[in-house]
Short mmCIF file of C-alpha atoms in Angstrom, two decimals:
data_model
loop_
_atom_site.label_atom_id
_atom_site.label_comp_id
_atom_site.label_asym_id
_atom_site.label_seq_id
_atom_site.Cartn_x
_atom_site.Cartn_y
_atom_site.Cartn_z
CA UNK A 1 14.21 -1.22 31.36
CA UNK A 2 12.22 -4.14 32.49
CA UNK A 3 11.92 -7.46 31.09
CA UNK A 4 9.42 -10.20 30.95
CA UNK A 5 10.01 -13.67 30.81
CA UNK A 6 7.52 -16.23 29.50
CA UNK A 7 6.23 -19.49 30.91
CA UNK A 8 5.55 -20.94 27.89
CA UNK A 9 7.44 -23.72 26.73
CA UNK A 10 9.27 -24.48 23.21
CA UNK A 11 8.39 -28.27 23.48
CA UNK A 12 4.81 -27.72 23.82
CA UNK A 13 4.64 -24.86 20.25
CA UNK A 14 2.38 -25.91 17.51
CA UNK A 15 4.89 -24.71 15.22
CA UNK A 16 8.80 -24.09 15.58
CA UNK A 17 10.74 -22.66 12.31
CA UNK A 18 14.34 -21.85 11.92
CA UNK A 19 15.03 -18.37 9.77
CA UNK A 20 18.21 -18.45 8.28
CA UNK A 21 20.55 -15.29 8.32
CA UNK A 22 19.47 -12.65 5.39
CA UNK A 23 15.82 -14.30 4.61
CA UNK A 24 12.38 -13.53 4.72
CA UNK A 25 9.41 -15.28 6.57
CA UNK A 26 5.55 -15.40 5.93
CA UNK A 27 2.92 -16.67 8.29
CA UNK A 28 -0.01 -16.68 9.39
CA UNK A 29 -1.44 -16.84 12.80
CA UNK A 30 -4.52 -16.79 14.33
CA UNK A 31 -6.49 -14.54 16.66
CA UNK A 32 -5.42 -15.81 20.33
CA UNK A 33 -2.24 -17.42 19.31
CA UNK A 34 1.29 -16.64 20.69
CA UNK A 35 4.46 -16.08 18.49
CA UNK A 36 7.64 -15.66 20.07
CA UNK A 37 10.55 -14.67 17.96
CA UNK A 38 14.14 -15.54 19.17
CA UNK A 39 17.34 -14.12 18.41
CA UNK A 40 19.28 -16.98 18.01
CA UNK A 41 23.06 -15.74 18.55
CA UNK A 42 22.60 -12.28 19.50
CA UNK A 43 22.72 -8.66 18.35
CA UNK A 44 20.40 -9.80 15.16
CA UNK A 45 17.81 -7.32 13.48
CA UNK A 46 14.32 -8.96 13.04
CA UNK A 47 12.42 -6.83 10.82
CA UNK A 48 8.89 -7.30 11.43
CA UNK A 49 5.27 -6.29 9.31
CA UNK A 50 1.77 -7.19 10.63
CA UNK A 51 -1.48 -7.41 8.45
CA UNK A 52 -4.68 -8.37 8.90
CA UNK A 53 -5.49 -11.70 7.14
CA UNK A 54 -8.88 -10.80 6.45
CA UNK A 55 -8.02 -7.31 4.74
CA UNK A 56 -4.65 -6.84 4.47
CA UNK A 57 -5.04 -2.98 3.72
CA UNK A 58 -5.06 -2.67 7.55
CA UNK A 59 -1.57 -3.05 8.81
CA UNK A 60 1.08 -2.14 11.45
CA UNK A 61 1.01 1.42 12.32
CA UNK A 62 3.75 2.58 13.78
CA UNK A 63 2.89 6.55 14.41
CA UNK A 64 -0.62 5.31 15.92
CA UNK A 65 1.14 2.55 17.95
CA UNK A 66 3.36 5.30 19.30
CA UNK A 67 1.39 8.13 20.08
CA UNK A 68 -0.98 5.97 22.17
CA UNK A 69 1.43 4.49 23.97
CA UNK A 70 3.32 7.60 24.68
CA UNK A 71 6.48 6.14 24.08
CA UNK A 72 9.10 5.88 21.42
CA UNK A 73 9.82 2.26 22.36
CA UNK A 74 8.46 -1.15 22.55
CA UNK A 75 8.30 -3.74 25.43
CA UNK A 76 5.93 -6.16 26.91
CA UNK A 77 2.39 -4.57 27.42
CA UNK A 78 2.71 -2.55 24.11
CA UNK A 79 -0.40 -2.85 22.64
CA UNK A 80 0.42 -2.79 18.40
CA UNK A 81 -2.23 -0.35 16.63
CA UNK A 82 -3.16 -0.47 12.67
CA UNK A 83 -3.99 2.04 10.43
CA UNK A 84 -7.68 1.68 11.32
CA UNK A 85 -7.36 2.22 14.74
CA UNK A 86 -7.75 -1.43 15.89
CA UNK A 87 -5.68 -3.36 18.45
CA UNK A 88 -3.73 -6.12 16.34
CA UNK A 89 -1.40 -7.98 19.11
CA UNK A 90 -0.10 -6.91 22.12
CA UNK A 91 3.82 -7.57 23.37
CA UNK A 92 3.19 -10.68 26.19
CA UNK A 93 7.13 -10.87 27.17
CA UNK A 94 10.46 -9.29 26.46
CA UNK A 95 13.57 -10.56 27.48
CA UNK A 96 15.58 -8.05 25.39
CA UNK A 97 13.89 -4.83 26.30
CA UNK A 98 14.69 -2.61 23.20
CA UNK A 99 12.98 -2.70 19.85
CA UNK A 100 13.89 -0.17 16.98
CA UNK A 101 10.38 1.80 15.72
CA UNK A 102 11.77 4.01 13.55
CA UNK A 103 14.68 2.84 11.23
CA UNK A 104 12.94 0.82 9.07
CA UNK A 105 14.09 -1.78 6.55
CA UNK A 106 16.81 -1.72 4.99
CA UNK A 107 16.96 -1.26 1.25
CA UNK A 108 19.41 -1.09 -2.40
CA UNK A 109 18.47 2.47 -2.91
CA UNK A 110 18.54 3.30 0.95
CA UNK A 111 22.10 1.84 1.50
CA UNK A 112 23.62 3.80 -1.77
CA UNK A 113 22.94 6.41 0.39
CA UNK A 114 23.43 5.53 3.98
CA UNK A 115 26.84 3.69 2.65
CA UNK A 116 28.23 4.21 -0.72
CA UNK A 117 26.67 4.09 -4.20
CA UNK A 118 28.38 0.64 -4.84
CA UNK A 119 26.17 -1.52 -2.28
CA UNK A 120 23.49 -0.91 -4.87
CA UNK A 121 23.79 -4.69 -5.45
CA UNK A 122 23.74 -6.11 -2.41
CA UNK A 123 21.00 -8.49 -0.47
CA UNK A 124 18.59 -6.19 1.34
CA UNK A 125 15.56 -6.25 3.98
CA UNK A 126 12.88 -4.53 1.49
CA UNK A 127 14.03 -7.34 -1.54
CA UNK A 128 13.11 -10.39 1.24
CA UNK A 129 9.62 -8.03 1.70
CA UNK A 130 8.98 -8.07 -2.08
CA UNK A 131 10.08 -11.18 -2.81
CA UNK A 132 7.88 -12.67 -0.08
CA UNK A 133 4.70 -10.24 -0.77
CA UNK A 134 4.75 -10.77 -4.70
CA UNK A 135 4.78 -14.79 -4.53
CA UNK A 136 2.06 -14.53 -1.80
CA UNK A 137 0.14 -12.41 -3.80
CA UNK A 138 -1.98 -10.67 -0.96
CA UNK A 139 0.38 -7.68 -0.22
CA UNK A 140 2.24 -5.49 -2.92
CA UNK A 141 4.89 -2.91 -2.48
CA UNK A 142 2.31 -0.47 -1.38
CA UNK A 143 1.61 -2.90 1.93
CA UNK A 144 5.20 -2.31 2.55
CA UNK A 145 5.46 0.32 5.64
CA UNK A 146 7.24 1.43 8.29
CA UNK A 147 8.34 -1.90 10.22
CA UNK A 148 9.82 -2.91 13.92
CA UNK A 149 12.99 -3.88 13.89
CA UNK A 150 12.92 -6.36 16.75
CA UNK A 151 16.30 -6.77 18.70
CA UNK A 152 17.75 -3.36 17.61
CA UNK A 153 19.10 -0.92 19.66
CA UNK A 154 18.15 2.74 17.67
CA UNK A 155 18.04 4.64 20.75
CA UNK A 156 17.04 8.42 20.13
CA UNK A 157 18.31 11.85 22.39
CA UNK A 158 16.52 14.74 23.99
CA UNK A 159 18.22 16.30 21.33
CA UNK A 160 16.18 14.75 18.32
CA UNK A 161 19.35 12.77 17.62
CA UNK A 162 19.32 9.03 16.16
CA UNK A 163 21.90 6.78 17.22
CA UNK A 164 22.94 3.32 16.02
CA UNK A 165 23.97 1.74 19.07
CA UNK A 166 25.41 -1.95 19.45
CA UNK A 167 22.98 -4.17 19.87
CA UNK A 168 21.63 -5.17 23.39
CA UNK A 169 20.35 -8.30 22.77
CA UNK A 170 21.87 -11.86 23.04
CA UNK A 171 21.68 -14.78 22.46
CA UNK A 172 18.44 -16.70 23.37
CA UNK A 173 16.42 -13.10 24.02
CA UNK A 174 13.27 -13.22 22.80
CA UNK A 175 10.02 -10.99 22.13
CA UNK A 176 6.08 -12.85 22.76
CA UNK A 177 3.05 -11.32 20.89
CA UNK A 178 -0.22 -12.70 21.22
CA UNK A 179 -2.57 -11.47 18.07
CA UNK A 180 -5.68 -9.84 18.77
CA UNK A 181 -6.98 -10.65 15.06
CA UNK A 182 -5.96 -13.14 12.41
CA UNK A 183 -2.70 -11.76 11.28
CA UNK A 184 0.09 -12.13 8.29
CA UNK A 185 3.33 -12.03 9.63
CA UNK A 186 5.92 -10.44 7.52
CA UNK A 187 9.55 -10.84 8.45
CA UNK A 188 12.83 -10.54 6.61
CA UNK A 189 15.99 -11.54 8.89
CA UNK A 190 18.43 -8.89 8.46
CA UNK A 191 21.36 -9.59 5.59
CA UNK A 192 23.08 -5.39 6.80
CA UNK A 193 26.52 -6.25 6.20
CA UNK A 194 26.99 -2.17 6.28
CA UNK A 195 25.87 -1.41 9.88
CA UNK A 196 28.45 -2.17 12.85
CA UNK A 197 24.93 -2.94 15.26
CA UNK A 198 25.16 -6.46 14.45
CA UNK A 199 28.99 -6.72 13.97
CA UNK A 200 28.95 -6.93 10.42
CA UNK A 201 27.43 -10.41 10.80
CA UNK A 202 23.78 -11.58 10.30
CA UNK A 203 22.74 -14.79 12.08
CA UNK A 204 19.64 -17.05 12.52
CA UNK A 205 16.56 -16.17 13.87
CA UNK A 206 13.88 -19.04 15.25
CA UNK A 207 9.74 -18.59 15.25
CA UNK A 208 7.76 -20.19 17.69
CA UNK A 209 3.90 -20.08 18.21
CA UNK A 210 1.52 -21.08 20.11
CA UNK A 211 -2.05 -21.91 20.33
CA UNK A 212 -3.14 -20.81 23.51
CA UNK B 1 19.49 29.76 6.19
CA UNK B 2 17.02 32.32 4.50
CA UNK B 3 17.22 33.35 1.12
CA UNK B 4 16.25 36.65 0.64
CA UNK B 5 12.69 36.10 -1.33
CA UNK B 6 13.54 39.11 -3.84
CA UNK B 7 15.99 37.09 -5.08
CA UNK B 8 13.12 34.64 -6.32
CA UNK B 9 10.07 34.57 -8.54
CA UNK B 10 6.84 34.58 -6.59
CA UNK B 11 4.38 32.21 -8.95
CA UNK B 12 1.45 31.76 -6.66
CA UNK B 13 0.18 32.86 -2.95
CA UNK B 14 -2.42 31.13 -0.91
CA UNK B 15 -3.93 30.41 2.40
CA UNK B 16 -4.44 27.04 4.08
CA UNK B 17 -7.10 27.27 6.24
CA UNK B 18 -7.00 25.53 9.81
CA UNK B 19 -8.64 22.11 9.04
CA UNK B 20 -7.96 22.75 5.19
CA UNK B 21 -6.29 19.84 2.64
CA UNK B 22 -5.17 20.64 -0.53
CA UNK B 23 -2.22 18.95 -2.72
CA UNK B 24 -0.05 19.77 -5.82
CA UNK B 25 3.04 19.09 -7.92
CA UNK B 26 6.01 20.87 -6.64
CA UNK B 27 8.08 20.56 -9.81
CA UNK B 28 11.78 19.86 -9.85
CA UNK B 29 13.24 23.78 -9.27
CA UNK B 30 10.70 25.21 -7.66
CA UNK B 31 10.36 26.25 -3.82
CA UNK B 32 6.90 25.66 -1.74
CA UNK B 33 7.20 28.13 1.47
CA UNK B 34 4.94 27.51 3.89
CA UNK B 35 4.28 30.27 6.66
CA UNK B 36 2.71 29.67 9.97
CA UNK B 37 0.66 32.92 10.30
CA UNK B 38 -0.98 33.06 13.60
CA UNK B 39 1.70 30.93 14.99
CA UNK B 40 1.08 27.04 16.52
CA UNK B 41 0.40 26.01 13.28
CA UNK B 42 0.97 22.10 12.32
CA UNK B 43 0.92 20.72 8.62
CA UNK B 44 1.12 16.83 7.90
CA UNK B 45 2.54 16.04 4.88
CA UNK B 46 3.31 13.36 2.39
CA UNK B 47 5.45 13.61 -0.42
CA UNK B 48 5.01 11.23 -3.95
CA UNK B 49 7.25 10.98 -7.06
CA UNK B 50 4.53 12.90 -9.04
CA UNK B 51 5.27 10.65 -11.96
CA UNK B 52 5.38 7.20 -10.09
CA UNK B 53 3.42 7.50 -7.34
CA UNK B 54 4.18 4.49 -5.66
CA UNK B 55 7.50 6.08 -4.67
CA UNK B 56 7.25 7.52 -1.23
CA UNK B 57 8.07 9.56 1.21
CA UNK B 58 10.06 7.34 3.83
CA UNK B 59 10.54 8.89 7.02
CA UNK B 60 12.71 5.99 8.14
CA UNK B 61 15.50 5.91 5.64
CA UNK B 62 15.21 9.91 6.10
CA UNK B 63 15.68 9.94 9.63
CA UNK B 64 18.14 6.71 9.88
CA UNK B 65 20.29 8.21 6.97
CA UNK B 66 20.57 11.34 8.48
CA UNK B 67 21.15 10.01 12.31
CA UNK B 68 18.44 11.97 13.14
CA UNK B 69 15.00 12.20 14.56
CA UNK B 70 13.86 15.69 14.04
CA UNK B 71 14.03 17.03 10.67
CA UNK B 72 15.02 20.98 9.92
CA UNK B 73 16.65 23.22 7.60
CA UNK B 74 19.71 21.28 6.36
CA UNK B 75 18.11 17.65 5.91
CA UNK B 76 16.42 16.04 3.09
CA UNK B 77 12.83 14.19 2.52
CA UNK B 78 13.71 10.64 1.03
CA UNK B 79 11.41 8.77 -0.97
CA UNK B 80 12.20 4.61 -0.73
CA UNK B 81 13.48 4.70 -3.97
CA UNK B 82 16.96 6.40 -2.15
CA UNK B 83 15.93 9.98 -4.26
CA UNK B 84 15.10 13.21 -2.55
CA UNK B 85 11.31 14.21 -2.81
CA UNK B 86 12.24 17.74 -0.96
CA UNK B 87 15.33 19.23 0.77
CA UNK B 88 14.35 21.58 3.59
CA UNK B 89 16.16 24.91 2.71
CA UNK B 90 15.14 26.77 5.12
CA UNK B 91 13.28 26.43 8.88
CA UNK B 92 13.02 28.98 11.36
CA UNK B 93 11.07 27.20 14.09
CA UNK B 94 13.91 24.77 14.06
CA UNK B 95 12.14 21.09 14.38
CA UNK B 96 9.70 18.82 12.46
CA UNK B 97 8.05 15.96 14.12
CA UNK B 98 7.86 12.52 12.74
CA UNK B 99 6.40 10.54 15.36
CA UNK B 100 2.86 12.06 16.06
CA UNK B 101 1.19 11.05 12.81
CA UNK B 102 -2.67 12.53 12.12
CA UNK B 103 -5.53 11.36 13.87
CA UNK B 104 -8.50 9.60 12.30
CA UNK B 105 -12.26 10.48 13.00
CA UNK B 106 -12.81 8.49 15.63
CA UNK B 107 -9.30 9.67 17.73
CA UNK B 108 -10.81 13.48 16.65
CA UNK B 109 -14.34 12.85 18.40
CA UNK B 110 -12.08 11.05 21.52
CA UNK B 111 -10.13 14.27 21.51
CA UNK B 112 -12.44 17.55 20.80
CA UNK B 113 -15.94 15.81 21.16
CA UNK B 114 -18.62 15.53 18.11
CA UNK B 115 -18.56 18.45 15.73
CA UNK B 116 -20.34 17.96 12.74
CA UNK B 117 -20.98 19.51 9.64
CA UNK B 118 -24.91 19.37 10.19
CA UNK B 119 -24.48 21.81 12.96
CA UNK B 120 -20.74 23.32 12.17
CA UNK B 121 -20.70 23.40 8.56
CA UNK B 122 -17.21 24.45 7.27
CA UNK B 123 -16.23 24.51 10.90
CA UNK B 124 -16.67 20.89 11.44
CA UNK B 125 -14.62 18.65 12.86
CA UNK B 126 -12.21 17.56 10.00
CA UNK B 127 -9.49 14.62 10.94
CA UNK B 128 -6.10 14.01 9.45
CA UNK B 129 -6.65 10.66 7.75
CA UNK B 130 -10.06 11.32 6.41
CA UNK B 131 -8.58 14.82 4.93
CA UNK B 132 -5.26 12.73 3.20
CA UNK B 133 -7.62 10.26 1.84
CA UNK B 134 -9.65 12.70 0.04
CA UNK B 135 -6.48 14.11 -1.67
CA UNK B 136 -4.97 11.19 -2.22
CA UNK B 137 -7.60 9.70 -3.96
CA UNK B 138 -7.87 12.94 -6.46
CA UNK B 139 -4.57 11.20 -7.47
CA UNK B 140 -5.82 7.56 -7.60
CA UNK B 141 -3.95 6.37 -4.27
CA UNK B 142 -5.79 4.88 -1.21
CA UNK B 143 -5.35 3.93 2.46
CA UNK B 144 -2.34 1.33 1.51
CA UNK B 145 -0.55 4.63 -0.09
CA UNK B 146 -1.17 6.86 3.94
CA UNK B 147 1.95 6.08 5.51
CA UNK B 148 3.27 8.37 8.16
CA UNK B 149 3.22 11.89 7.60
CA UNK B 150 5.46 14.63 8.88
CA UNK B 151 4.36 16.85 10.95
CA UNK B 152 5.96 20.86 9.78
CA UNK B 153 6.40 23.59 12.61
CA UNK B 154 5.32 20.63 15.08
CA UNK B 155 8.29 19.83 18.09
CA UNK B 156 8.18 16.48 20.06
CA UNK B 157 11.02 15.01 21.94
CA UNK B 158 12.01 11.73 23.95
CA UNK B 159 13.42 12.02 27.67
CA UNK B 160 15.83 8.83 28.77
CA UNK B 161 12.78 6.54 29.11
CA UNK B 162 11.52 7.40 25.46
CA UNK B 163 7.95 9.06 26.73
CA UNK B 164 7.08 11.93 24.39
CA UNK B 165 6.96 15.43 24.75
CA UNK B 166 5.23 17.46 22.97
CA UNK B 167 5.89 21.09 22.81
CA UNK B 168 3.02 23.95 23.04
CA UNK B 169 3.94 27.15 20.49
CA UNK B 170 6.98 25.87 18.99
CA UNK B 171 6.29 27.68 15.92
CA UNK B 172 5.46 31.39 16.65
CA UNK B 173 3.83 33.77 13.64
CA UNK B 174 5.57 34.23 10.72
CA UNK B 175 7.80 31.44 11.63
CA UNK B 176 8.51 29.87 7.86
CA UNK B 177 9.54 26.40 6.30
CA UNK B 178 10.64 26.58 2.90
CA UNK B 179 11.03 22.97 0.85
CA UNK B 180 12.83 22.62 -2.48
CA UNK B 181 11.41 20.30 -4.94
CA UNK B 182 14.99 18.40 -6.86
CA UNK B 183 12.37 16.29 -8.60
CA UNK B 184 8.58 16.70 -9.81
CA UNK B 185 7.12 15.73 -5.70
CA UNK B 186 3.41 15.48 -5.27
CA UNK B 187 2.57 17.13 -2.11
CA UNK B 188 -0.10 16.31 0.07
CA UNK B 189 -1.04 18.42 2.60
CA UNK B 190 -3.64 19.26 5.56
CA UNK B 191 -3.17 22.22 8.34
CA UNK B 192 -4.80 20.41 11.53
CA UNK B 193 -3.74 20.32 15.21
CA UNK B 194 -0.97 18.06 16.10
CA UNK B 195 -2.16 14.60 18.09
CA UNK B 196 -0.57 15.03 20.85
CA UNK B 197 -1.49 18.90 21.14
CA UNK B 198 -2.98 19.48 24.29
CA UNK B 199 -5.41 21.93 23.72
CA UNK B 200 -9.06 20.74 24.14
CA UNK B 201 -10.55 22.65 21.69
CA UNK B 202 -10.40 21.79 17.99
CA UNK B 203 -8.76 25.05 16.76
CA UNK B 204 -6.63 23.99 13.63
CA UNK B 205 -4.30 27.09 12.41
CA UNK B 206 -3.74 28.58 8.86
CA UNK B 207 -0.80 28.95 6.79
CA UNK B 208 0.75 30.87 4.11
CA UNK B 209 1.67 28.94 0.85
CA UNK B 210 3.66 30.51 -1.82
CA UNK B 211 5.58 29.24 -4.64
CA UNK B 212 8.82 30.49 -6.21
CA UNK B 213 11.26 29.65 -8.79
CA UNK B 214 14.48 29.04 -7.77
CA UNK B 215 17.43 30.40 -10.13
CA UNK B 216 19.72 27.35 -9.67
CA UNK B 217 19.89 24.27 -7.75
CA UNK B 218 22.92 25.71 -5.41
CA UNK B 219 20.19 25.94 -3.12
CA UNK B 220 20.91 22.51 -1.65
CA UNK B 221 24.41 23.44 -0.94
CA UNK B 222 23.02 23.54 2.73
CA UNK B 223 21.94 20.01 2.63
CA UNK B 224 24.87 18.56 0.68
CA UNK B 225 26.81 19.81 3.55
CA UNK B 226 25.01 18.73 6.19
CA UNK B 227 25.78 15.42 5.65
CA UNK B 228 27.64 13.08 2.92
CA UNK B 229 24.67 11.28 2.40
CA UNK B 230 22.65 13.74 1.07
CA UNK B 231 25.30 14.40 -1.50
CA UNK B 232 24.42 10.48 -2.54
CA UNK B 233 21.12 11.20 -2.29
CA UNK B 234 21.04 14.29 -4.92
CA UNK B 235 23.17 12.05 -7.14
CA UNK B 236 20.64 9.30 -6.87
CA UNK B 237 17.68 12.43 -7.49
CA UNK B 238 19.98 13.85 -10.68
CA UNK B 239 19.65 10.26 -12.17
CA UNK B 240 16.15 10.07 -12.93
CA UNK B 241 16.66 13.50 -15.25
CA UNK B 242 19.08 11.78 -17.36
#
């Protein structure tokens, strides 16, 4: 596993915002700019969605993203693919190494049945996606797809098994994309309180970006 | 697991040709088999609530909630609505791919070259996304509804570094998959080459569909025992019947 570092510098970002443990994030970048997502205190599940701002029917697409990068993973020099084919950012640096493609978000309905039937109620990854998508008003629960999980360790076998690992990131790792189009960011900060990869224990996340 | 097909009502019979899309409502009860005939066949599929067709098929919450990454006889299809669209009852090419997703026109011209229907006519070059989209819009969906397919009879795996392998012939003539419907599922389908298929001539394979009645729902005994999650995720699936 290699990593990347990054020269850039947090006193010199145009824009530096805290995400608290358990919410979601909207924002929008523009083509050329950097965002760097940090993982505050460690072992923290970023859930990530990309759009683009000027249609947002083109998003993320993680099975195109994949197969041309002939890898189930994602590190720095993954190019990010939509659903139309296009280049949307590309990873710049990595200082964690291992990003979860295929678990997706978390969910009420998902966790009755990954858990027990009585977590129906609690705080989940796809309510911070509706609840930021409906008061924007550009994306709708059909936008929703199959996210990164930035930060988590999901590694999968020879076998075809899935395993939930503990988490191999710390704190102060970080991830750098640099958009290739103007983009929406989408982000809810993980509430799990179910899963044992973060040790039962969400914490802050902080967004950074840059302009060149 | 195969269940002896005497034991079940045949309704309907028909072939897929390669390149072919079609799509239907599997309705709760009934059984779709789908039979690779020449063998090497690969289906993409997506899977709807057939009465709410926002509800999905998810391949993450199946694959996370099942710890696993191929899918086979034993596991269940989850919509993101925590219901099962289809259980897999029966597989005897033994792995499903979820990774490779369908390739678009321009990816099938990259791959195969130009092949168009001015020169090929019904042989042309058909693509994966362009083939969904045309079903899905007989059902009033669009592009934001294409999320990633599954890829039946197709087997890819990931060595310690997480490149893929694909696998050439994984599913051999007569090979079958057989998916029970536990709710009314809209099923989407087109029989084309897999992405990551190495063969460098377009040369999508047929399949066999047939649909049965099933007598009783003990056929997702298999699945329930597979894994306690899928027990939730029946009980979840017998809610919406209430």
């Amino acid at each position: 596993m290699t990593l990347t570092h990054s020269d850039k510098q947090p006193d010199n970002a145009s824009l530096r915002s805290h995400i608290a443990a358990g919410e979601p994030f909207m924002l929008d970048i523009k083509a050329g700019q950097t965002v760097r997502l940090l993982d505050l205190e460690g072992n923290q599940a970023v859930d990530t969605l990309f759009y683009s701002a000027s249609n947002p029917r083109e998003r993320y697409d993680v099975q195109r993203t994949l197969r041309r990068q002939n890898s189930v993973y994602l590190t720095a020099g993954s190019v990010l693919y939509s659903n139309m084919g296009n280049p949307m950012l590309t990873i710049s640096a990595d200082t964690c190494g291992r990003h979860d493609t295929l678990g997706g978000a978390c969910a009420q309905e998902s966790n009755t049945v990954r858990y027990a039937l009585n977590t129906r109620y609690m705080h989940s990854c796809r309510d911070n996606f509706l609840r930021a998508s409906l008061h924007d008003g550009r994306l709708t629960k059909a936008d929703i797809s199959a996210n990164i999980n930035f930060f988590m360790n999901v590694p999968v076998t020879p076998e075809g098994g899935l395993t939930f690992e503990d988490g191999i990131s710390g704190a102060g790792k970080y991830v750098e994309l640099v958009a290739h189009m103007d983009i929406i960011i989408l982000i809810s900060n993980c509430p799990q309180l179910n899963n044992p990869c973060n040790g039962y224990n969400p914490t802050p996340a902080e967004i950074l970006v840059w302009d060149q | 697991m195969t269940i002896p097909a005497p034991l079940r009502t045949t309704l309907f019979e028909e072939t897929l040709p390669g390149g072919g899309h079609t799509s239907f409502v599997l309705k709760r009860g009934q059984l779709l088999r789908l039979t690779d005939i020449e063998g090497s066949a690969n289906v993409s599929m997506m899977l709807f609530n057939a009465h709410e067709k926002s509800e999905r098929l998810n391949l993450p919450d199946s694959l996370k909630c099942q710890h696993t990454a191929k899918l086979t006889a034993g596991h269940c299809l989850y919509s993101d609505m925590g219901r099962v669209l289809a259980a897999i009852v029966t597989d005897t090419c033994g792995w499903s791919d979820s990774f490779g997703g369908v390739l678009n026109a321009e990816e099938v011209k990259a791959h195969y070259g130009e092949g168009r229907y001015q020169e090929l006519r019904n042989g042309f070059f058909r693509n994966g996304v362009d083939n969904l989209l045309v079903e899905m819009g007989k059902w009033n969906m669009n592009l934001a509804d294409l999320l990633m397919t599954l890829n039946l009879f197709s087997k890819v795996t990931i060595d310690a570094e997480g490149r893929f392998q694909f696998h050439a012939n994984n599913s051999a003539a007569g090979d079958l998959i057989e998916l029970y419907a536990p709710m009314d599922t809209l099923v989407v389908l087109t029989a084309l080459q897999h992405p990551m298929d190495p063969n460098p001539q377009y040369a999508p394979k047929p399949v066999q569909l047939s649909w049965h009645q099933v007598a009783d729902d003990g056929i997702t005994v298999l699945c329930r025992n597979t894994r306690a999650e899928n027990v939730r995720g029946l009980y979840n699936t017998d809610r919406i019947h209430l």
